mmCIF file of C-alpha atoms in Angstrom:
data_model
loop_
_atom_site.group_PDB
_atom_site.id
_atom_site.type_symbol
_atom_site.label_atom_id
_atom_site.label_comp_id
_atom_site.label_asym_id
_atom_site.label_seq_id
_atom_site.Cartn_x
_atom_site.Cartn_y
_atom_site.Cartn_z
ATOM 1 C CA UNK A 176 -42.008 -36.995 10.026
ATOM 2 C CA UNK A 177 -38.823 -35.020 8.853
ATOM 3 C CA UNK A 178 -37.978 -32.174 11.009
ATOM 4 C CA UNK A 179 -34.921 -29.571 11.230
ATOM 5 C CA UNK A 180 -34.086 -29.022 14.689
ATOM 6 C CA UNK A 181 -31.127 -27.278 16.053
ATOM 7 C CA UNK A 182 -28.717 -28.795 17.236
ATOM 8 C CA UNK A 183 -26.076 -28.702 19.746
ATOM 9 C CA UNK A 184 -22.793 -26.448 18.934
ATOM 10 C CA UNK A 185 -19.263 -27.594 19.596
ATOM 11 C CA UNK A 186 -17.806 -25.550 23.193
ATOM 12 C CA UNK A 187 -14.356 -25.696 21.464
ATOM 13 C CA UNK A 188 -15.431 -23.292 18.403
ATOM 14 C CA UNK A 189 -14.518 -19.680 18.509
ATOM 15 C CA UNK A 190 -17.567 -18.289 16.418
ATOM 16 C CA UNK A 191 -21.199 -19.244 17.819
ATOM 17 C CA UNK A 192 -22.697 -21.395 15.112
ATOM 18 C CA UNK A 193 -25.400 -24.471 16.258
ATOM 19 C CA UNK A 194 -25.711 -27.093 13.248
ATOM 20 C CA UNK A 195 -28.649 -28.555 12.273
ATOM 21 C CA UNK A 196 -30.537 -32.185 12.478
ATOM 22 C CA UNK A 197 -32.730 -33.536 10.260
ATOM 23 C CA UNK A 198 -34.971 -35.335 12.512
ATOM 24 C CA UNK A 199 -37.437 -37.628 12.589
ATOM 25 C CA UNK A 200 -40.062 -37.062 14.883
ATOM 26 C CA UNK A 201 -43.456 -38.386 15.759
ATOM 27 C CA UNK A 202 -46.093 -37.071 13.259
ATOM 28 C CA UNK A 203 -48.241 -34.660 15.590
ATOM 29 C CA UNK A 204 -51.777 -35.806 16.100
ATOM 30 C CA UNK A 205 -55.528 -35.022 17.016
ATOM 31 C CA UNK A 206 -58.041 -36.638 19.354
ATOM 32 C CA UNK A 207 -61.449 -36.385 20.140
ATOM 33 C CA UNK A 208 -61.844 -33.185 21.935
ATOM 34 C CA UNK A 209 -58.755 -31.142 20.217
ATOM 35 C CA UNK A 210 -59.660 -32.553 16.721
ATOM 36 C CA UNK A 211 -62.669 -29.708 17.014
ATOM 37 C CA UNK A 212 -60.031 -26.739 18.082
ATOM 38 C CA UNK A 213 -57.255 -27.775 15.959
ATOM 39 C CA UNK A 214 -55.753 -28.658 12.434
ATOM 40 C CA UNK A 215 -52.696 -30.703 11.079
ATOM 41 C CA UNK A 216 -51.223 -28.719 8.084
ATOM 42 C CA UNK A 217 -49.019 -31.113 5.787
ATOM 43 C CA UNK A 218 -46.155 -28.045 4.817
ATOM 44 C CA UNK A 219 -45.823 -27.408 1.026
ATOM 45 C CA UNK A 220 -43.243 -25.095 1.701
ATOM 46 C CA UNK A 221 -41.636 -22.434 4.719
ATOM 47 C CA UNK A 222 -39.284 -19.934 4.236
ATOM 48 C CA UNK A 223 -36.037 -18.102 6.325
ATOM 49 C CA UNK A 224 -36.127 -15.445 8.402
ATOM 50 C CA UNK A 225 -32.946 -13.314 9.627
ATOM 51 C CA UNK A 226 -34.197 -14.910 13.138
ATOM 52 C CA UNK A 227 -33.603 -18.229 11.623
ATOM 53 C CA UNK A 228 -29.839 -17.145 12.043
ATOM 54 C CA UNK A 229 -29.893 -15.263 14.866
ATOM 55 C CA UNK A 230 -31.269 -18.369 16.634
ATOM 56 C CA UNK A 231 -28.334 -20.384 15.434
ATOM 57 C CA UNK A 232 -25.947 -17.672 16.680
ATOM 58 C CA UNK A 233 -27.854 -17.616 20.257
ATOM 59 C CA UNK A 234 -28.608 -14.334 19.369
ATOM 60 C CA UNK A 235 -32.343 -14.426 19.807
ATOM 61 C CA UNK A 236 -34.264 -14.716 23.218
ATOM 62 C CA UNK A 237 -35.607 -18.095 24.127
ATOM 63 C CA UNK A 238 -33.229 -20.341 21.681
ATOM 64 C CA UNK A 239 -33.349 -23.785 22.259
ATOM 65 C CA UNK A 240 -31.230 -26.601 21.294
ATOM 66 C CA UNK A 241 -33.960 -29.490 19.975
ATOM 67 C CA UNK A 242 -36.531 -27.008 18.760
ATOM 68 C CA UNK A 243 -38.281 -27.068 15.768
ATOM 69 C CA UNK A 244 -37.177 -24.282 13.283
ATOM 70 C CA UNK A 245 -39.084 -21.982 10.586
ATOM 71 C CA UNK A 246 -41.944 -19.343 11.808
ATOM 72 C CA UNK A 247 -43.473 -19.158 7.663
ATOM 73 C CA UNK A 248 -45.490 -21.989 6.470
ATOM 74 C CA UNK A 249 -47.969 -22.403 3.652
ATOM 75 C CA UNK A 250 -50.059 -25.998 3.291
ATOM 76 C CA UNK A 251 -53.043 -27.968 3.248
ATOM 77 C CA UNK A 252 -55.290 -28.880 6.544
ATOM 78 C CA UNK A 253 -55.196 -32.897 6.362
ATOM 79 C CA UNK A 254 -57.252 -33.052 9.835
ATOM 80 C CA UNK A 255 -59.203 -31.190 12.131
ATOM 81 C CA UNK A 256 -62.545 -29.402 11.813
ATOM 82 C CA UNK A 257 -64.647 -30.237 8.615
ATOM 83 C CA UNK A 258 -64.915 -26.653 7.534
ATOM 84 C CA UNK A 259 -60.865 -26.778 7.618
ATOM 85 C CA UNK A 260 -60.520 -30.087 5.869
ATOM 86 C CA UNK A 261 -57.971 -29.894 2.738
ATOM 87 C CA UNK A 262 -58.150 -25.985 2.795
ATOM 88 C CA UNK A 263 -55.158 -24.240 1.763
ATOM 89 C CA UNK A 264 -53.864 -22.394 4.640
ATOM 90 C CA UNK A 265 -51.381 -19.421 5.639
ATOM 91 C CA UNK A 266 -49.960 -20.143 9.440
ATOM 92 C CA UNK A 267 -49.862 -17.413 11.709
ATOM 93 C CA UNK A 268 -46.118 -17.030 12.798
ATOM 94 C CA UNK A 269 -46.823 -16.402 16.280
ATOM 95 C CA UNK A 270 -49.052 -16.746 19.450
ATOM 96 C CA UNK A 271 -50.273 -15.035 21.707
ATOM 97 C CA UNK A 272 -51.114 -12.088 20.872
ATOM 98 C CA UNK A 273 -55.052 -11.107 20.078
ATOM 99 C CA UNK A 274 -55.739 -7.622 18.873
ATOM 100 C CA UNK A 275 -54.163 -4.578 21.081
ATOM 101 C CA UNK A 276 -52.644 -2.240 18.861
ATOM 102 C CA UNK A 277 -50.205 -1.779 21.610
ATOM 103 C CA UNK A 278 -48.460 -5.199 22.131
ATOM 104 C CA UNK A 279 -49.203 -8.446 23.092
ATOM 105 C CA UNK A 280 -51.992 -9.279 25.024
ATOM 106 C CA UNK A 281 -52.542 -13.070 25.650
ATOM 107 C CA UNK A 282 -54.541 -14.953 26.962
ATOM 108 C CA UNK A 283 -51.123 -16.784 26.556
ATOM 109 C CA UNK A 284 -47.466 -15.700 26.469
ATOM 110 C CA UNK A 285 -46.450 -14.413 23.523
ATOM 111 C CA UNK A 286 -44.055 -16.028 21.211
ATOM 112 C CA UNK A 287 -42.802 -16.487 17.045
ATOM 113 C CA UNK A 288 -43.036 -19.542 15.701
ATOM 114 C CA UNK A 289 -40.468 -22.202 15.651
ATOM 115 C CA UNK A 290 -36.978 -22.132 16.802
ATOM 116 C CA UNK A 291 -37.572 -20.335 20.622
ATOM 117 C CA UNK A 292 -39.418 -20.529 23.620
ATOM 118 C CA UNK A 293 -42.731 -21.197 23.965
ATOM 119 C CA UNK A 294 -43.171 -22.466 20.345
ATOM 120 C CA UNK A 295 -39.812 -24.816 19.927
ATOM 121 C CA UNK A 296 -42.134 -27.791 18.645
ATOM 122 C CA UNK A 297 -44.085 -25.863 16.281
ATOM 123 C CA UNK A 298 -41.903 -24.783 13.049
ATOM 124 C CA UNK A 299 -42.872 -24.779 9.828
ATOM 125 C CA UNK A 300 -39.566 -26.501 8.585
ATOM 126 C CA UNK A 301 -41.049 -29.866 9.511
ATOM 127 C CA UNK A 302 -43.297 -32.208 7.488
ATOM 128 C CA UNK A 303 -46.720 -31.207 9.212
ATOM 129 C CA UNK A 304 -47.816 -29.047 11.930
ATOM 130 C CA UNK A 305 -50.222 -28.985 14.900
ATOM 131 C CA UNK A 306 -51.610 -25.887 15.632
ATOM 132 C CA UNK A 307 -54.946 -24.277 16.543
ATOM 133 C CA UNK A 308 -57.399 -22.983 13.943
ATOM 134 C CA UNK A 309 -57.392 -19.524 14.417
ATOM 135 C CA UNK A 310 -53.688 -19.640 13.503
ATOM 136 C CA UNK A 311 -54.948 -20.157 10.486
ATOM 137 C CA UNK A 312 -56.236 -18.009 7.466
ATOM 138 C CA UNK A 313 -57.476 -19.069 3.975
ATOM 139 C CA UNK A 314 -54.477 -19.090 1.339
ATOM 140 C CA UNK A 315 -55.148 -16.124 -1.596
ATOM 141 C CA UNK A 316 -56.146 -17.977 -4.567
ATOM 142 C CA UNK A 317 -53.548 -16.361 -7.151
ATOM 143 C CA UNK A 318 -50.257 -16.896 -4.950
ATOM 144 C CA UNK A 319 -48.353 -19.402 -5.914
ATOM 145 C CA UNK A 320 -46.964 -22.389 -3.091
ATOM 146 C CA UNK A 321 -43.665 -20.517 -2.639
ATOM 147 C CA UNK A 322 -45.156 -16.961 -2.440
ATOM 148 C CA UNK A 323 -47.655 -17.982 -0.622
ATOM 149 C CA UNK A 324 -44.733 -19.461 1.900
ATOM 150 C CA UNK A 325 -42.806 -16.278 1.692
ATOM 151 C CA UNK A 326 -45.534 -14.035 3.344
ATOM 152 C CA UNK A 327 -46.789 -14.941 6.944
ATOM 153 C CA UNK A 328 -43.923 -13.206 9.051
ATOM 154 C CA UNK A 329 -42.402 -10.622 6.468
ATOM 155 C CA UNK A 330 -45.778 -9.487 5.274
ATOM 156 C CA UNK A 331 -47.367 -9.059 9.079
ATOM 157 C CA UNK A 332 -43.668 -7.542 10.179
ATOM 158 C CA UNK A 333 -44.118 -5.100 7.446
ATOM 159 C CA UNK A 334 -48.008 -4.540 7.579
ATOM 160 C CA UNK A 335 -47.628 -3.626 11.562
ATOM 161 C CA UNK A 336 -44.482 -1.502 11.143
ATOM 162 C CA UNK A 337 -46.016 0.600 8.202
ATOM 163 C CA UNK A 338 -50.023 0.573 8.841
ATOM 164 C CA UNK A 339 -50.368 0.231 12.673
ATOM 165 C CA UNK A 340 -47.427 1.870 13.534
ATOM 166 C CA UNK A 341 -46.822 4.915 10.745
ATOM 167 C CA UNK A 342 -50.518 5.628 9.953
ATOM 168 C CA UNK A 343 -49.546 6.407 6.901
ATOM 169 C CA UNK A 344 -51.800 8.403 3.889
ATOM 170 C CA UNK A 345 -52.021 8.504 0.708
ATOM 171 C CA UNK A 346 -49.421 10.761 -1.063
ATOM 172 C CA UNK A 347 -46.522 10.418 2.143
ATOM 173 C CA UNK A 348 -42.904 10.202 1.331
ATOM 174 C CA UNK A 349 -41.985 6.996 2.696
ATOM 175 C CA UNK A 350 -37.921 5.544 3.134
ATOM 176 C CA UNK A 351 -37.316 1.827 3.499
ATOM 177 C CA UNK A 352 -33.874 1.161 4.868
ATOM 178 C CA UNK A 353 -32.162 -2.487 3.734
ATOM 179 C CA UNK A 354 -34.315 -3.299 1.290
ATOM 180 C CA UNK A 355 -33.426 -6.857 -0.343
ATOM 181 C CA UNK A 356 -34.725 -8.719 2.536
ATOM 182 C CA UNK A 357 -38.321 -10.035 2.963
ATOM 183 C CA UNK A 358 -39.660 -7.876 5.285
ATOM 184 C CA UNK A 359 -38.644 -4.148 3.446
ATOM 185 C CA UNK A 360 -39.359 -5.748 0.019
ATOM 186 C CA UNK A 361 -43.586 -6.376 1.391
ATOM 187 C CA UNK A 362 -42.887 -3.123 3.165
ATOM 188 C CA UNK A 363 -42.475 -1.429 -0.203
ATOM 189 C CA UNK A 364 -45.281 -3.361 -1.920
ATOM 190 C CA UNK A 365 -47.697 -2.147 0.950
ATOM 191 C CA UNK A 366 -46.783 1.084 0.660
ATOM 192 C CA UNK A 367 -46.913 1.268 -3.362
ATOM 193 C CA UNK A 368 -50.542 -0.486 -3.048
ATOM 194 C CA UNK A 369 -51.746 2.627 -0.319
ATOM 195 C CA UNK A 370 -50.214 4.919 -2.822
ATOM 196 C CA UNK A 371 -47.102 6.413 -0.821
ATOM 197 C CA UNK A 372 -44.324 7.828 -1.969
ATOM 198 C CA UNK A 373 -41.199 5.127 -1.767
ATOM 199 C CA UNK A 374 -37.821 5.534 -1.639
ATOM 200 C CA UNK A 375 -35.249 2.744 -0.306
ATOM 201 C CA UNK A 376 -31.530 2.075 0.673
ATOM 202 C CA UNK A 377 -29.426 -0.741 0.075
ATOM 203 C CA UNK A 378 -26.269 -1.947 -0.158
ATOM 204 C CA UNK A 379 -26.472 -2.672 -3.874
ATOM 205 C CA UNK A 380 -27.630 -1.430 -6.852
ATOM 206 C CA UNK A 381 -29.055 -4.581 -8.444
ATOM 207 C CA UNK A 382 -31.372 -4.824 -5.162
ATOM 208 C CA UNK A 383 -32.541 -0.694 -5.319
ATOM 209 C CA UNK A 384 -33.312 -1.476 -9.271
ATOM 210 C CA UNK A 385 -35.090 -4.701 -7.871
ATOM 211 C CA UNK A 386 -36.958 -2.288 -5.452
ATOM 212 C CA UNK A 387 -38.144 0.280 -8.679
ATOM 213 C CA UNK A 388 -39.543 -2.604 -10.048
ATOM 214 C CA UNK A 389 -42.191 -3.069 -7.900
ATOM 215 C CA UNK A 390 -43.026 0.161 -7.573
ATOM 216 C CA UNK A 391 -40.404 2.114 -5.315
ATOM 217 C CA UNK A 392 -39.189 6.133 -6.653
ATOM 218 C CA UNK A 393 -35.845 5.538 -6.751
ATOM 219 C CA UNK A 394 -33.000 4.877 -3.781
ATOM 220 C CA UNK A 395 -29.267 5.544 -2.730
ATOM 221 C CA UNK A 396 -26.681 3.191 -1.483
ATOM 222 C CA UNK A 397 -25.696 3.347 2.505
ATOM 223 C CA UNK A 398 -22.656 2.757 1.541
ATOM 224 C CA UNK A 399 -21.712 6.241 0.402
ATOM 225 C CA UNK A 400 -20.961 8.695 3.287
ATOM 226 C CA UNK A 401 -23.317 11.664 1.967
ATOM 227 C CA UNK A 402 -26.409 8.926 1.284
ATOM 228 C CA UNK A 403 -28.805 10.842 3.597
ATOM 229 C CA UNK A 404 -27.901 13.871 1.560
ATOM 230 C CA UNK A 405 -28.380 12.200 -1.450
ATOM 231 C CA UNK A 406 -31.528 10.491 -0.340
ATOM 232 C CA UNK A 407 -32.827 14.591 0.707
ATOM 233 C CA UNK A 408 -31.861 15.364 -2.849
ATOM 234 C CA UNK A 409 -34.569 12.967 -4.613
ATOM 235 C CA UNK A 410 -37.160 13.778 -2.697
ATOM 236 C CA UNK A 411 -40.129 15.876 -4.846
ATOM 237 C CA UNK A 412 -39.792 19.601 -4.686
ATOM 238 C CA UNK A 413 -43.531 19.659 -3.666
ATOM 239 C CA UNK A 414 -43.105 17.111 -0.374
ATOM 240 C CA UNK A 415 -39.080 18.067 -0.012
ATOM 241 C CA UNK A 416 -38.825 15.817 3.553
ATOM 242 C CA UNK A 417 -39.816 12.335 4.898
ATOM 243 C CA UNK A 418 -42.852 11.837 6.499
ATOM 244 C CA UNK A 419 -41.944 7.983 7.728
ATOM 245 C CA UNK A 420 -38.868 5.619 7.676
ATOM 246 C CA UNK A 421 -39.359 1.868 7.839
ATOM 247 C CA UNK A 422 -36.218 0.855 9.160
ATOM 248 C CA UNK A 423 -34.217 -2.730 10.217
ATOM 249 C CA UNK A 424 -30.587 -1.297 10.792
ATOM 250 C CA UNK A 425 -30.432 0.977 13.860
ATOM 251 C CA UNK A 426 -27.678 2.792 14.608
ATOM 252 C CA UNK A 427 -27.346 6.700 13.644
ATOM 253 C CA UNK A 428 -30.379 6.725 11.437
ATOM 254 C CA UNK A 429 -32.794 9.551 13.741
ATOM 255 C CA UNK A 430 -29.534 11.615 13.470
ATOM 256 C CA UNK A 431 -28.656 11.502 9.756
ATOM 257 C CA UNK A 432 -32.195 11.589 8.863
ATOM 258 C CA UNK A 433 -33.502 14.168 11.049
ATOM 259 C CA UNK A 434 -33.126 16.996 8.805
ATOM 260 C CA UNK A 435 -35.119 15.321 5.886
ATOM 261 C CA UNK A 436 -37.838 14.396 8.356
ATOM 262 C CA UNK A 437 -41.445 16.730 8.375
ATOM 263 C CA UNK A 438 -41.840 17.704 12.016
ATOM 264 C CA UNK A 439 -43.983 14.767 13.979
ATOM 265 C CA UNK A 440 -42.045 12.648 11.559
ATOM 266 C CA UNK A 441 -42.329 8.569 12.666
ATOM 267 C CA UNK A 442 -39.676 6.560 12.272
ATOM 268 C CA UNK A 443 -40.677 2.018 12.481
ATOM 269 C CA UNK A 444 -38.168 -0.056 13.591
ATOM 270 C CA UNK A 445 -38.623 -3.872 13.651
ATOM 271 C CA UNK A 446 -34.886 -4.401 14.207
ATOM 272 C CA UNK A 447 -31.348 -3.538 14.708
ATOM 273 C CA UNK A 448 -29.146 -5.525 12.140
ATOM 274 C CA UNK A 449 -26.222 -3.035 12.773
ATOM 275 C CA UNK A 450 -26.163 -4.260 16.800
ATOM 276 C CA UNK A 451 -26.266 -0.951 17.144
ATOM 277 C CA UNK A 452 -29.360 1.271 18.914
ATOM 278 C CA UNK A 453 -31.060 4.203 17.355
ATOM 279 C CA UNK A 454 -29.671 7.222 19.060
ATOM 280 C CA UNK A 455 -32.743 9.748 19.728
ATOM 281 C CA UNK A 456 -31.006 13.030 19.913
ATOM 282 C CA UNK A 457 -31.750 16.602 21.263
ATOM 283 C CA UNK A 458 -32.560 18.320 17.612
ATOM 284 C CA UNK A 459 -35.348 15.584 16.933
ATOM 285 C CA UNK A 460 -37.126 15.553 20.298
ATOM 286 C CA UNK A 461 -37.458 19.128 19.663
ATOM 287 C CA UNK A 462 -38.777 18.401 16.366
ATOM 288 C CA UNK A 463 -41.450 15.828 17.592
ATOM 289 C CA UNK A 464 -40.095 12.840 15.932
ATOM 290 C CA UNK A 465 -41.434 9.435 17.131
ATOM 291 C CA UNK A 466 -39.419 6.489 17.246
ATOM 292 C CA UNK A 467 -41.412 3.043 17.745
ATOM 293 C CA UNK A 468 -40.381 -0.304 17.947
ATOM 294 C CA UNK A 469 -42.504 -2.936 15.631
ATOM 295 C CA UNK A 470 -42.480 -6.323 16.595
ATOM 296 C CA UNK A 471 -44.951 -8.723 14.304
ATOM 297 C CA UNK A 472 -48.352 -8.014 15.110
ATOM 298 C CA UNK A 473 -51.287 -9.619 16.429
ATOM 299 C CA UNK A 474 -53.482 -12.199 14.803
ATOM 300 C CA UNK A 475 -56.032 -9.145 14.193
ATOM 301 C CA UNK A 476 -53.024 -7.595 12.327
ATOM 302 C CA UNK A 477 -52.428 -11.079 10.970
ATOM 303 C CA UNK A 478 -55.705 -11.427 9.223
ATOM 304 C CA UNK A 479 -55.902 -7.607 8.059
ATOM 305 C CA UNK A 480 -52.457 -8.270 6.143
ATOM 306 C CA UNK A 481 -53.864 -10.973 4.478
ATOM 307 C CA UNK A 482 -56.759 -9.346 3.594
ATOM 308 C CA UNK A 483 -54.806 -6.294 2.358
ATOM 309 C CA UNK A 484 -52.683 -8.950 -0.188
ATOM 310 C CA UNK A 485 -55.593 -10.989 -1.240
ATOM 311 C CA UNK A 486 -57.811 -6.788 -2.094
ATOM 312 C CA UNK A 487 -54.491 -5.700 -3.844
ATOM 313 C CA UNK A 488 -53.399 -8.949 -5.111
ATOM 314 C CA UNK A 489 -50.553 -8.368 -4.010
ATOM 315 C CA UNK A 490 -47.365 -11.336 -4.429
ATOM 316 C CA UNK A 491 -44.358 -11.220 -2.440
ATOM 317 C CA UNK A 492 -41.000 -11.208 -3.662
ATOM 318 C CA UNK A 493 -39.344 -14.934 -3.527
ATOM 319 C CA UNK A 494 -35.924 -14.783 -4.309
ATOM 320 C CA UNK A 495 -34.098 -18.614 -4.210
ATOM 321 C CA UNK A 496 -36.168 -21.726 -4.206
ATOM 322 C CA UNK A 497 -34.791 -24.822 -2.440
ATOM 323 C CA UNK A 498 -36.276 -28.398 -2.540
ATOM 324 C CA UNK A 499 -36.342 -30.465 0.119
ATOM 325 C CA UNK A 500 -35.570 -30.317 3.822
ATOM 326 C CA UNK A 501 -32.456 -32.052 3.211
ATOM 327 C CA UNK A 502 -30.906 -28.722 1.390
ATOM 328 C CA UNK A 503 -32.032 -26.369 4.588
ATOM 329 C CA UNK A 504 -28.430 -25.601 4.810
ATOM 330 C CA UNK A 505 -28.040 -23.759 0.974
ATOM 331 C CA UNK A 506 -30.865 -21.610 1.659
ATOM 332 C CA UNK A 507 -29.172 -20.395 5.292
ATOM 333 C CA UNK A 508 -25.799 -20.475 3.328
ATOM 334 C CA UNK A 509 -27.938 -17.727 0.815
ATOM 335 C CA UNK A 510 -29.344 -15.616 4.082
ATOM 336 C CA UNK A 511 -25.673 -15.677 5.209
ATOM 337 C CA UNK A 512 -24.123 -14.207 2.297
ATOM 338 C CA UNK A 513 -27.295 -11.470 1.662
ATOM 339 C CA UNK A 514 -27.441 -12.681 -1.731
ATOM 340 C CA UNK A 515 -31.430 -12.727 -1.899
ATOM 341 C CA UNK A 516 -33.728 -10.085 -2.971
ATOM 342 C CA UNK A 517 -37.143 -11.722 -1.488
ATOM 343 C CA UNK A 518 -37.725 -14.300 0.624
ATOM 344 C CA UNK A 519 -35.356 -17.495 0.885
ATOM 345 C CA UNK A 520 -37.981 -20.769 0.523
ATOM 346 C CA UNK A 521 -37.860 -24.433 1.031
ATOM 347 C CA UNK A 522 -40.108 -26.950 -0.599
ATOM 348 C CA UNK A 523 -41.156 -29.238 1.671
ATOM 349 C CA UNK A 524 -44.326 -31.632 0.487
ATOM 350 C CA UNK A 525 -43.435 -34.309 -1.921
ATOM 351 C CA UNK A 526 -47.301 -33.855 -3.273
ATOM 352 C CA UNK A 527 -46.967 -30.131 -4.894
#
């Protein structure tokens, strides 16, 4: 079967960049006793993640030069248990991690899907997959192959960082920060669907008119000095303050924000694009505002998410379609640039 793996970088180059094989590697298989516990899943079609790049830039723990990548994966059970057998099926994006609300809890280490350590031969940009049953979930009838590819790891990054995490109710003021990618796009679908208040931040306009769309209130660019000011000034007279940011940059966020924030304010981070830490100052510890970190979520998180979708109905954004794993490299070259609005996805299965 075709495969992208990473590859091997050249010592001699100044910036860290691994290329990328397309390999072919044995097809994975089933025997007696595993062919009751697992599935194979011929792909249809996976999608990029920002980790997808990170991994190439050794920028994510537990890289790994050989390793399968791609953590989102949509397609159709070709073996394994009869009750599985040609069911369309979602693939959970990690493993490892049962149903704490807290963080992982085993019975195995935890990892994501494709790309790192423990789970380099299992990525979804690959012809089939091996993987256990309850990795999977039944594919929502009205999504289409490439939404249905763009969902596993931005909709359960989003669904943990806004339900588990925020505890959000109906009628909340709600900020997404970056929104363009996958993750804040589902993030503001969610939030539309539980009836919160959204507002968003981006570097573009085209991407915050993208946002209204599907249901966001409005948003400001974070490219303006004064945007947490300007942010403060859209916010309803009614609810004049935050209750919750979503947020994937870091740096001085708690800081500009903390004025706009309702006391006990939580603010969900699931990453630090900026390389830069959130800075919890003085003025909001003494305003109660909680910081968390938001990491996935759990397979109980997994299958709630998908739940959630399939109740609301519910399709995520997809942005740029690619065909074939032989054109990998435009849809990274599209990640690289931050050209997408939605998820980035790559048609895999010559049978769609």
């Amino acid at each position: 079967m075709k495969a992208v793996t990473l590859a091997a970088r050249d010592d001699n180059q100044s910036d860290i960049w691994h290329p990328l094989h397309i390999k072919e590697l044995p097809k994975p298989s089933l025997d007696e006793v595993s062919s009751k516990t697992h599935a194979i899943v011929r792909i249809d079609a996976a999608a990029l993640n920002h980790r997808d790049i990170f991994i190439r830039q050794e920028l994510y723990p537990g890289w790994k030069v050989g390793a399968v990548l791609g953590a989102d994966g949509v397609g159709h059970v070709i073996e394994g248990p009869a009750e599985w057998k040609d069911k369309r099926v979602l693939i959970a994006p990690m493993d490892g991690w049962k149903d704490d609300p807290r963080g992982p809890n085993g019975p195995k280490r935890f990892g994501t899907r494709g790309g790192s350590e423990p789970m380099t031969k299992d990525g979804t940009l690959s012809e089939y997959v091996r993987c256990p049953v309850e990795h999977l979930e039944l594919c929502p009838s009205f999504l289409s192959t490439e939404e249905a590819a763009a969902l596993p790891l931005a909709g359960l990054t989003a669904y943990r960082a806004l339900f588990v995490k925020c505890q959000p109710q109906k009628g909340w003021n709600l900020l997404v920060t970056g929104v363009g990618g996958g993750v804040a796009m589902m993030a503001v679908q969610f939030a539309v669907a539980a009836g919160l208040n959204v507002w968003v931040t981006s570097g573009r306009e085209d991407k915050i008119t993208k946002a209204v769309s599907i249901g966001a209130r409005g948003g400001v660019s974070y490219k303006r000095d004064d945007w947490h000011r300007q942010l403060k000034s859209l916010l309803p007279k009614e609810r004049p303050y935050l209750d919750a940011v979503i947020d994937s940059a870091g740096g001085d966020l708690v800081e500009r924000l903390c004025p706009t924030m309702r006391t006990g304010g939580v603010i969900s981070c699931y990453g630090q694009t900026t390389l830069q830490p959130l800075k919890l100052t003085m003025v909001a510890v003494l305003k109660n505002i909680e910081v968390k970190g938001s990491t996935m979520g759990s397979s109980k998180d997994f299958r709630d998410m998908v739940r959630f979708v399939d109740e609301k109905r519910l399709k995520p954004v997809v942005s740029h379609i690619v065909d074939g794993l032989d054109r990998v490299e435009e849809a990274f070259e599209i990640m690289q640039k931050s050209d997408q609005m939605g998820k980035i996805v790559v048609r895999i299965s010559s049978k769609l």
